[in-house]
Short mmCIF file of C-alpha atoms in Angstrom, two decimals:
data_model
loop_
_atom_site.label_atom_id
_atom_site.label_comp_id
_atom_site.label_asym_id
_atom_site.label_seq_id
_atom_site.Cartn_x
_atom_site.Cartn_y
_atom_site.Cartn_z
CA UNK W 1 2.20 -7.75 -11.11
CA UNK W 2 -0.75 -6.97 -8.85
CA UNK W 3 -0.40 -4.25 -6.21
CA UNK W 4 -0.41 -5.50 -2.65
CA UNK W 5 -2.67 -4.30 0.15
CA UNK W 6 -0.32 -1.51 1.28
CA UNK W 7 -0.06 -0.13 -2.25
CA UNK W 8 -3.84 -0.03 -2.54
CA UNK W 9 -4.12 1.61 0.89
CA UNK W 10 -1.50 4.18 -0.08
CA UNK W 11 -3.37 5.05 -3.29
CA UNK W 12 -6.66 5.29 -1.38
CA UNK W 13 -5.06 7.60 1.20
CA UNK W 14 -3.69 9.87 -1.53
CA UNK W 15 -7.11 9.98 -3.21
CA UNK W 16 -8.81 10.84 0.08
CA UNK W 17 -6.23 13.53 0.79
CA UNK W 18 -6.92 15.10 -2.61
CA UNK W 19 -10.66 14.88 -1.98
CA UNK W 20 -10.11 16.60 1.37
CA UNK W 21 -8.47 19.50 -0.44
CA UNK W 22 -11.33 19.79 -2.95
CA UNK W 23 -14.33 19.50 -0.58
CA UNK W 24 -14.22 23.04 0.89
CA UNK W 25 -14.21 24.51 -2.61
CA UNK W 26 -16.96 22.27 -4.01
CA UNK W 27 -19.42 22.05 -1.10
CA UNK W 28 -21.07 25.40 -0.33
CA UNK W 29 -22.68 24.37 2.96
CA UNK W 30 -20.16 24.33 5.82
CA UNK W 31 -21.93 21.71 7.94
CA UNK W 32 -22.12 19.26 5.04
CA UNK W 33 -18.52 20.04 4.07
CA UNK W 34 -17.37 19.40 7.63
CA UNK W 35 -19.25 16.09 7.68
CA UNK W 36 -17.60 15.00 4.42
CA UNK W 37 -14.15 15.98 5.66
CA UNK W 38 -14.67 14.03 8.87
CA UNK W 39 -15.96 11.00 6.98
CA UNK W 40 -12.81 11.09 4.87
CA UNK W 41 -10.74 11.41 8.07
CA UNK W 42 -12.49 8.38 9.57
CA UNK W 43 -11.89 6.31 6.44
CA UNK W 44 -8.23 7.34 6.39
CA UNK W 45 -7.85 6.56 10.09
CA UNK W 46 -9.35 3.12 9.68
CA UNK W 47 -7.18 2.33 6.64
CA UNK W 48 -4.07 3.41 8.55
CA UNK W 49 -5.05 1.37 11.61
CA UNK W 50 -5.89 -1.77 9.64
CA UNK W 51 -3.16 -1.74 7.02
CA UNK W 52 -0.18 0.21 8.36
CA UNK W 53 -0.59 -0.63 12.06
CA UNK W 54 -1.40 -4.22 11.00
CA UNK W 55 -4.60 -4.44 13.05
CA UNK W 56 -6.21 -6.43 10.25
CA UNK W 57 -4.47 -9.48 11.73
CA UNK W 58 -5.30 -8.51 15.33
CA UNK W 59 -8.21 -9.97 17.31
CA UNK W 60 -11.65 -8.57 16.50
CA UNK W 61 -11.84 -6.89 19.92
CA UNK W 62 -8.85 -4.66 19.17
CA UNK W 63 -10.10 -3.81 15.69
CA UNK W 64 -13.47 -2.93 17.18
CA UNK W 65 -11.97 -0.78 19.93
CA UNK W 66 -9.79 1.18 17.52
CA UNK W 67 -12.67 1.62 15.07
CA UNK W 68 -14.96 2.78 17.89
CA UNK W 69 -12.33 5.26 19.06
CA UNK W 70 -12.03 6.68 15.53
CA UNK W 71 -15.82 6.94 15.27
CA UNK W 72 -16.14 8.68 18.64
CA UNK W 73 -13.44 11.22 17.79
CA UNK W 74 -15.10 11.97 14.44
CA UNK W 75 -18.56 12.33 16.02
CA UNK W 76 -17.28 14.68 18.72
CA UNK W 77 -15.49 16.78 16.10
CA UNK W 78 -18.65 16.91 13.96
CA UNK W 79 -20.80 17.92 16.94
CA UNK W 80 -18.32 20.67 17.77
CA UNK W 81 -18.42 21.95 14.19
CA UNK W 82 -22.25 21.80 14.22
CA UNK W 83 -22.41 23.86 17.40
CA UNK W 84 -19.99 26.42 15.98
CA UNK W 85 -21.97 26.60 12.72
CA UNK W 86 -25.20 27.22 14.61
CA UNK W 87 -23.77 30.00 16.77
#
């Protein structure tokens, strides 16, 4: 029996959560570590939006708007962490 899309998304989310726990210990540079954590957060947000909120079946406009919102939030968070790291 093949796993369905939600099972694969669930496994991916667990893997990304574990990677999120390991990044601060494995990446010595805070700015790079923050970028990796935020990339993982963006991937998790997109998987949740597409698979669990069922936006994969929604019109492309809605998928694009939600993806853009996730990207904007991640970029603002990364810029804030970059400013704090440079202070």
